Coordinates of C-alpha atoms in Angstrom, one line a residue:
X21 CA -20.6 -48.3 -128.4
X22 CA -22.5 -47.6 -131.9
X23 CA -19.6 -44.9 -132.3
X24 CA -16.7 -46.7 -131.5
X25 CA -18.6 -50.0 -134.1
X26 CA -18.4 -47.5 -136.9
X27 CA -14.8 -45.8 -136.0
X28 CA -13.0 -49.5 -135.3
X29 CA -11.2 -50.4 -138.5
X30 CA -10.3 -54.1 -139.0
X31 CA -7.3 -55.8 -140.1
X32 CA -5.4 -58.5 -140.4
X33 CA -2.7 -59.4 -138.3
X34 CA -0.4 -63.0 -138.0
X35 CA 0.9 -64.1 -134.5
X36 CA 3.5 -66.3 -134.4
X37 CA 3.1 -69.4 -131.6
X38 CA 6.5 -70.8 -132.4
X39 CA 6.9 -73.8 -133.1
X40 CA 4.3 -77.0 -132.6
X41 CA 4.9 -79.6 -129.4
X42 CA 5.4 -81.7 -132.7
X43 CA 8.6 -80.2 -133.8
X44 CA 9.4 -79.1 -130.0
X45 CA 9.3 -83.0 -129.6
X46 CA 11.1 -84.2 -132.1
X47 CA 13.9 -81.7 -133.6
X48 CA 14.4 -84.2 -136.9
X49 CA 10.8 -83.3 -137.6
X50 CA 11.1 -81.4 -140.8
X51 CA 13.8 -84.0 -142.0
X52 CA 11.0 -86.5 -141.4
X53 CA 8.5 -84.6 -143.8
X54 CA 11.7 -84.0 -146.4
X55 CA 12.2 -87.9 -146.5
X56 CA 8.6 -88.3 -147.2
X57 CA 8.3 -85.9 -149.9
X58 CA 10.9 -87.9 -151.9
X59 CA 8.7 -90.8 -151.5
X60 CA 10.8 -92.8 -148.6
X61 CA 9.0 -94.3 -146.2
X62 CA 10.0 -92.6 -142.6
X63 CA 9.3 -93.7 -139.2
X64 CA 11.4 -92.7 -135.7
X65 CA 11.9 -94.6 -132.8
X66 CA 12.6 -94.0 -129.1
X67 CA 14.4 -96.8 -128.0
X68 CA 16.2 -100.0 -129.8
X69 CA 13.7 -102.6 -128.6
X70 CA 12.1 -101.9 -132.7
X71 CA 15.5 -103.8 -134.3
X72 CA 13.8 -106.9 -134.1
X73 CA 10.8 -105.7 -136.5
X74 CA 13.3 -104.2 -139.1
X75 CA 14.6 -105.9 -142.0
X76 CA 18.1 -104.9 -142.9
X77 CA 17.1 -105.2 -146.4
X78 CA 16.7 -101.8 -148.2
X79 CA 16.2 -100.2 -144.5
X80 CA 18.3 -97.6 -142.9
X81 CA 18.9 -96.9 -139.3
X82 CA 19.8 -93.5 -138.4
X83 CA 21.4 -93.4 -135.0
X84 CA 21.3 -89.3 -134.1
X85 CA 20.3 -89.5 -130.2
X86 CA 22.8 -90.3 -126.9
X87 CA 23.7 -93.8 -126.9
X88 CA 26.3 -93.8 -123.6
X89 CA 23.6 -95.8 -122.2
X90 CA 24.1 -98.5 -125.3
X91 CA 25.1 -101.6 -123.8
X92 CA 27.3 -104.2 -125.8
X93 CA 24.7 -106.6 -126.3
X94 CA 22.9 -103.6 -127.8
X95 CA 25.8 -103.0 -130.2
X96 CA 26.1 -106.6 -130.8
X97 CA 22.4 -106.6 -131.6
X98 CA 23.1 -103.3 -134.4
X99 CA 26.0 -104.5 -136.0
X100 CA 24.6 -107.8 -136.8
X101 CA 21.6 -106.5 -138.0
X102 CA 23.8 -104.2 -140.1
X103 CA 26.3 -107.0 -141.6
X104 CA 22.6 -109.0 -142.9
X105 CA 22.2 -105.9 -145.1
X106 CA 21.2 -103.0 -143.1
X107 CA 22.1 -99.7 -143.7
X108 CA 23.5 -98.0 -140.2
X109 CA 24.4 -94.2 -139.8
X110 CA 25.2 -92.5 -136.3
X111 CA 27.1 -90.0 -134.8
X112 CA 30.5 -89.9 -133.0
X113 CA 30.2 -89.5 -129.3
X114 CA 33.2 -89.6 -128.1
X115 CA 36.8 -88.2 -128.4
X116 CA 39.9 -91.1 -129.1
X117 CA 42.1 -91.3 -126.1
X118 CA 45.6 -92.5 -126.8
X119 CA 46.2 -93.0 -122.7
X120 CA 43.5 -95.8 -122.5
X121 CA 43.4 -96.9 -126.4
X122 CA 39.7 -96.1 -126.4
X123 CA 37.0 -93.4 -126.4
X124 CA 33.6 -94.0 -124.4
X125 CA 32.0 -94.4 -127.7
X126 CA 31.6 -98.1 -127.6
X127 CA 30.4 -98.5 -131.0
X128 CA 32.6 -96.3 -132.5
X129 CA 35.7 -97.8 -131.1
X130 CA 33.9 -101.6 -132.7
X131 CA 33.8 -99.7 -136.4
X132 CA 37.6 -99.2 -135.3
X133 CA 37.0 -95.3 -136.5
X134 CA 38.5 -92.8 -134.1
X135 CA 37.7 -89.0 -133.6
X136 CA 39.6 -85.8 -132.5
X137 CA 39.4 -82.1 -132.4
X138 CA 40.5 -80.8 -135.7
X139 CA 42.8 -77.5 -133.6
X140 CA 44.7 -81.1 -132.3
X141 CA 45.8 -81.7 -136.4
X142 CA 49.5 -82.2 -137.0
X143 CA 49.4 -81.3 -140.8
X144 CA 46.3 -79.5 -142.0
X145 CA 45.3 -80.4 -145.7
X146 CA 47.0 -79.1 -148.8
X147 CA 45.3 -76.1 -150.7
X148 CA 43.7 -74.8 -147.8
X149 CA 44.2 -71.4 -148.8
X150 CA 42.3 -72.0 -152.1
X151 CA 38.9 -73.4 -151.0
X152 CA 36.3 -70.6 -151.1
X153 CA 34.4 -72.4 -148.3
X154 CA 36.3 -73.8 -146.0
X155 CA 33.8 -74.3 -143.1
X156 CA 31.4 -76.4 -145.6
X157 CA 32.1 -80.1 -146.5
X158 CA 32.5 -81.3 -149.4
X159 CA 31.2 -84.4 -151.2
X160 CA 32.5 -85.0 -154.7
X161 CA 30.2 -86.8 -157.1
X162 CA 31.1 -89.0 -160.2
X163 CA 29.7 -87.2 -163.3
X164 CA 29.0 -83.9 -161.5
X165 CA 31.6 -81.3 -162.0
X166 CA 30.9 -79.4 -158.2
X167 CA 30.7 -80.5 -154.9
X168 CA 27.5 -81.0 -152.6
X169 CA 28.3 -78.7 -149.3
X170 CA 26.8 -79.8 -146.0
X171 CA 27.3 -77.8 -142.8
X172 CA 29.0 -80.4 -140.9
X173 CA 30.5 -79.0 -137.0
X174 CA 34.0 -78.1 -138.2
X175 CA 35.1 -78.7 -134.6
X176 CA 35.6 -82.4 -135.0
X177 CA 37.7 -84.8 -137.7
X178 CA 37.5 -88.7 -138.2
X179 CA 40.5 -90.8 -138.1
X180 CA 40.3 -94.4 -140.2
X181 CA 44.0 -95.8 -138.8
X182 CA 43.2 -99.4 -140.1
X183 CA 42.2 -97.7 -143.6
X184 CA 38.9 -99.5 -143.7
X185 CA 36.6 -96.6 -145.1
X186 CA 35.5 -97.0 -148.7
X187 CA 34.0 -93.1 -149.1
X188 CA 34.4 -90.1 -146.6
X189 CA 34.1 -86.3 -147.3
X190 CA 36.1 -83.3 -146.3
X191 CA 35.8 -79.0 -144.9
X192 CA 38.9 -77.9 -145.5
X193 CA 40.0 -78.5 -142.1
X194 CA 38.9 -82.0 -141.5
X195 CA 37.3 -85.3 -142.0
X196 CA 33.2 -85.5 -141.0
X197 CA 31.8 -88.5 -142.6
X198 CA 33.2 -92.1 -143.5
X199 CA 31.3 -95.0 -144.8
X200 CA 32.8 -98.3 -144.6
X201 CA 31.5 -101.7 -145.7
X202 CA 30.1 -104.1 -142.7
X203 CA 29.2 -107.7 -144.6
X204 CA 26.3 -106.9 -147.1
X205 CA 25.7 -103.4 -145.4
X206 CA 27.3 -100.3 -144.6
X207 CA 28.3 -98.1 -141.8
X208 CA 28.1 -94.0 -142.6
X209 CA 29.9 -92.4 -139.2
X210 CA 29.3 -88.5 -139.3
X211 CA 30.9 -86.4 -136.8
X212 CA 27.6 -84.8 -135.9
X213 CA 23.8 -84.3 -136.9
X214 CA 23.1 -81.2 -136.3
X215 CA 23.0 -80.0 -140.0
X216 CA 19.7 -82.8 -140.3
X217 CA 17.6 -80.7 -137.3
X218 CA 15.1 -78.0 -138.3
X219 CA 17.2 -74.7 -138.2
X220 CA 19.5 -76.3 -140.3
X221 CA 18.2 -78.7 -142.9
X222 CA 17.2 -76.2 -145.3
X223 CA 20.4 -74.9 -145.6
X224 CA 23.7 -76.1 -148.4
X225 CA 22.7 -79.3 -149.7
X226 CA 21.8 -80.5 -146.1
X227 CA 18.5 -82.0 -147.0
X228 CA 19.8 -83.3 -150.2
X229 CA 22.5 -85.0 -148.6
X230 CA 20.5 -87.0 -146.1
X231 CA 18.3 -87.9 -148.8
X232 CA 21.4 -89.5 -150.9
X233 CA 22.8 -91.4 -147.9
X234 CA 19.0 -93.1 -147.3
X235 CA 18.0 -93.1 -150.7
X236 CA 16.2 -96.2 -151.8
X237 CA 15.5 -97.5 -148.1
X238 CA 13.3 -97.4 -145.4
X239 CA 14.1 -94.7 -142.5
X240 CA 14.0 -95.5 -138.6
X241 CA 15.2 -92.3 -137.4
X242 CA 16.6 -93.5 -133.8
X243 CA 17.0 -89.9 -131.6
X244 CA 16.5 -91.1 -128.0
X245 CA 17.9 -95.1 -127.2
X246 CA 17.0 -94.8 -123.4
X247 CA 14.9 -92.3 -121.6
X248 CA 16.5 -91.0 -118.4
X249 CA 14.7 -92.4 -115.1
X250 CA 12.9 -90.0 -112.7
X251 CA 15.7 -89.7 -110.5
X252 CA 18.2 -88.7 -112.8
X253 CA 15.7 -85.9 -114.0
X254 CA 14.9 -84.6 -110.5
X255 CA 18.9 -84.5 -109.9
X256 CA 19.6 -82.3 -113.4
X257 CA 16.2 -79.9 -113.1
X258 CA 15.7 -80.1 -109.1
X259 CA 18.9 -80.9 -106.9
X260 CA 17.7 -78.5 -104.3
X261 CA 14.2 -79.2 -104.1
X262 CA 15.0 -82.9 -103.6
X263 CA 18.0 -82.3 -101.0
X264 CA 15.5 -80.5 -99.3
X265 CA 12.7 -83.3 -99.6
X266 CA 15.4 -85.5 -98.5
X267 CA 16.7 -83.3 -95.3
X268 CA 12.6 -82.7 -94.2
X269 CA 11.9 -86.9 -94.3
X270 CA 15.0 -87.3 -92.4
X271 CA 13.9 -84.4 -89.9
X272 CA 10.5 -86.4 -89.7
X273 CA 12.2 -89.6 -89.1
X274 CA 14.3 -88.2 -86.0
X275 CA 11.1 -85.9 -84.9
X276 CA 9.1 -89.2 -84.9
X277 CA 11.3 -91.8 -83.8
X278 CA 11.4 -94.4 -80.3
X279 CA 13.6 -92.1 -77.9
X280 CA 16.0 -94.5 -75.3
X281 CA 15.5 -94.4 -71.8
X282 CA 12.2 -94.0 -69.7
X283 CA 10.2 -90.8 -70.0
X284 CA 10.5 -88.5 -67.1
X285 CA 7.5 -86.3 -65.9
X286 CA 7.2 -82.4 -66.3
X287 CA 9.1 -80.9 -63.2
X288 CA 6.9 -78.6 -61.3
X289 CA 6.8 -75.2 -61.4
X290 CA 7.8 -75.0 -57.7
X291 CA 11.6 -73.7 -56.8
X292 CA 13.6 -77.5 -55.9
X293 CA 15.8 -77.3 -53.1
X294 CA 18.9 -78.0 -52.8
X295 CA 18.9 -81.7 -52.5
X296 CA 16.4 -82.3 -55.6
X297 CA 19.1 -80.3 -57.5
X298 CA 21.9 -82.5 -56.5
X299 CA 19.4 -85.5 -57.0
X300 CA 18.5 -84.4 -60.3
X301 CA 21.9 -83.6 -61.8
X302 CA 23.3 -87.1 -60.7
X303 CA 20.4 -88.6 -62.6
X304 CA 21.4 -86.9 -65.3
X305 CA 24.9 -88.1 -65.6
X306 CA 23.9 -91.4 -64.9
X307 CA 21.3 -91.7 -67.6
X308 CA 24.0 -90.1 -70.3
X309 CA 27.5 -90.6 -69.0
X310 CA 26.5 -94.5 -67.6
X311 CA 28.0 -96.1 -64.1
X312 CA 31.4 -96.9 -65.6
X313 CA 32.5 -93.0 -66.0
X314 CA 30.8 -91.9 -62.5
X315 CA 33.0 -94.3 -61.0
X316 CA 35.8 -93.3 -62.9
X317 CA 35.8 -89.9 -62.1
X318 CA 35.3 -90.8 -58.8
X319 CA 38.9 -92.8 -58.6
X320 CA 40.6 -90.1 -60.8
X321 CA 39.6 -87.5 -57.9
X322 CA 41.0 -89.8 -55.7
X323 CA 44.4 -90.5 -57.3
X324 CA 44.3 -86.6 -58.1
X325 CA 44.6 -86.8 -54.1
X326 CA 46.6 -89.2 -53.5
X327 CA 49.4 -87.8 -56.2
X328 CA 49.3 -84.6 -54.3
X329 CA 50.5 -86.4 -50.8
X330 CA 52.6 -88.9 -52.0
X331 CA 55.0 -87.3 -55.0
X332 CA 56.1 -90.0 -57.6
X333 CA 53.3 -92.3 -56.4
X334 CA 52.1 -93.0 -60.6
X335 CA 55.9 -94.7 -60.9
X336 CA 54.7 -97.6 -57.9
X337 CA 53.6 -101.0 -58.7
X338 CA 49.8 -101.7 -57.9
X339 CA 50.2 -103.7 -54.8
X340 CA 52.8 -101.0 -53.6
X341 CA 50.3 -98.0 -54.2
X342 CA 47.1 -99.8 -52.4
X343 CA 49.5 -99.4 -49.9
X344 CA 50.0 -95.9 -49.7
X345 CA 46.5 -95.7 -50.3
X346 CA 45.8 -97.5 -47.0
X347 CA 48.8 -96.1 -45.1
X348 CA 47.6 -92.3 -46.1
X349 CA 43.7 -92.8 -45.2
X350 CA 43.8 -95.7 -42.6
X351 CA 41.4 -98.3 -44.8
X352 CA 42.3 -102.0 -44.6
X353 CA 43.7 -103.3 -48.0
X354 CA 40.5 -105.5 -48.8
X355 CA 38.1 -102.0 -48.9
X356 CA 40.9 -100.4 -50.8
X357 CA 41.3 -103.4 -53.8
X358 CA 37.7 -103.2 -53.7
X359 CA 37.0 -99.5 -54.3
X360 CA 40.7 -98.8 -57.0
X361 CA 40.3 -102.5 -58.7
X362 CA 39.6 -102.5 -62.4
X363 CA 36.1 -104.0 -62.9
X364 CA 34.0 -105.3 -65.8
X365 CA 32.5 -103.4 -68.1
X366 CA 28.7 -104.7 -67.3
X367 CA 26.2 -102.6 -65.8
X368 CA 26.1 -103.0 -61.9
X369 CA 22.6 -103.7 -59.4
X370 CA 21.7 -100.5 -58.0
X371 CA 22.7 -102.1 -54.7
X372 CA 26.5 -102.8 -55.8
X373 CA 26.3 -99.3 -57.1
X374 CA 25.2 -97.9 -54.4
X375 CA 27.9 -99.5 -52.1
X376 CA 30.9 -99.1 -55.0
X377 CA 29.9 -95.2 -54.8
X378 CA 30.1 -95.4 -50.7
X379 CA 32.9 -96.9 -51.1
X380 CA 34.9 -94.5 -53.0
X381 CA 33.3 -91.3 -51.4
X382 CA 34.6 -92.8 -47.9
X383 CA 38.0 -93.6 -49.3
X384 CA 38.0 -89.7 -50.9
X385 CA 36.6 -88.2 -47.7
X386 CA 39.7 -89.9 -45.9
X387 CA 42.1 -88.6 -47.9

């Protein structure tokens, strides 16, 4: 051990963790700390129930999370708060469908802005060709002689049809960002956020840009407006595992359950004879078939019968074939309505059973 003390050399070595549960948590993390740094106060938010406590004045609300779950109170709620002075920026969600005359972006389709895929453009800008970066937008500046680029998803474009937006900013392919006036504040609808996360913010004039859109305000980042319930998270990560938990209680339930009918005792192991055979079997069509089909397959054997002595006997009237009936096995007519006539369908006494049964076995046998 002494020799291996004096042999070991030490050094230094860094291993990387990745990233804290902070930023796994919350991907506008490091836009959080930018904001700070430039001396703006910064706080995020889960869900919309914190409107109440902001006032619009000098604050902005940035909307980056899923909002199909918004409802339109909830918009209501935003775009009042916005119109007292607030400053509101979110995402489009959804694309514009000309079919219905509406996207499933609610609030979107309120700000009356519309979005498309920027392949589906008729007439692509003049002077493509020239731009040296036509996959950054571009914001132009008054008194600044270049452009701020931002990495915006070139994939998308914004449409103002009622001409409402009072600033917006280009890639060479499309529209990504319109601001618009909404009573004393303003709405600033990108086509996507992902430039603000941590891989990207560092990048262009990312982090500069969302510092110039919120500058002078206080920031409510807004990333997640409703958390999904436990059932919808056990049907995206587990759909087997809970058709299977599903499948096993309903297995239960069945295994468990009241069964019908009275409980019989084990047979024994002795060989039955003949007539606890026959006596067994018949108990078991009564129990599952019921009187009404015993009795019914007793007066199709019969007709079966009759049809085979008396050809084109199906094409007589009822009284007419009672009488054949009673011709071909010598019963009187009163024993033959008795045994073929249609009866009720209520369950019989074992005693009227019994004799409806007699009945038709003597009428058979006579045949």
């Amino acid at each position: 051990m002494t020799w291996l003390y004096l042999k070991a050399t030490p050094y230094p070595a860094e291993i990387d963790h990745g990233p804290a549960p902070e930023a796994l948590a919350n991907p506008y993390l490091a836009a959080e700390l930018f904001l700070r740094k430039q001396g703006l106060s910064v706080s995020h938010a889960n869900r919309l129930d914190v409107l109440p406590t902001l006032a619009p004045e000098h604050h902005s609300l940035l909307m980056f999370g899923d909002r199909y779950n918004m409802t339109p109170r909830q918009i209501d709620q935003v775009l009042n708060w916005t119109r007292a002075g607030g400053r509101l920026m979110f995402v489009a969600q959804s694309l514009w469908d000309e079919k219905t005359g509406q996207s499933n972006d609610l609030l979107l389709d309120r700000v009356q802005l519309q979005q498309s895929l920027s392949k589906d453009l008729k007439d692509p800008p003049p002077g493509t060709r020239d731009d040296p970066y036509p996959q950054l937008t571009k914001l132009y500046l008054e008194d600044e002689d270049a452009p701020a680029y931002a990495s915006f998803d070139t994939a998308f474009h914004l449409e103002d049809p009622k001409n409402l937006a009072q600033a917006w900013a280009n890639s060479a392919k499309a529209t990504h960002m319109m601001q618009l006036e909404h009573g004393l504040g303003s709405i600033i609808v990108v086509t996507d956020a992902d430039l603000w996360k941590t891989p990207a913010i560092d990048q262009y004039d990312n982090a500069w840009l969302l510092w110039y859109l919120t500058a002078d305000t206080g920031v409510t980042l807004l990333f997640d407006t409703e958390h999904d319930s436990l059932l919808t998270l056990l049907l995206r990560h587990f759909p087997q595992a809970l058709v299977a938990l599903i499948a096993l209680i309903g297995l239960g339930c069945w295994h468990f359950g009241v069964r019908h009918g009275p409980l019989l005792e084990p047979q024994g192991k002795a060989r039955r004879q003949l007539q606890e055979h026959l006596r067994a079997s018949a108990d078991f069509m009564l129990r599952h078939d019921g009187q009404h089909s015993l009795l019914q397959a007793l007066q199709q054997d019969i007709l079966r019968r009759v049809r085979h002595r008396h050809p084109g006997y199906e094409q007589l009237d009822v009284a007419e074939q009672w009488q054949v009936l009673a011709r071909l096995s010598g019963q009187p007519a009163d024993a033959i309505s008795q045994a073929m006539g249609p009866r009720l369908k209520q369950r019989l006494s074992r005693a009227e059973f019994s004799r409806q049964v007699a009945r038709l076995q003597t009428l058979r046998n006579a045949l």
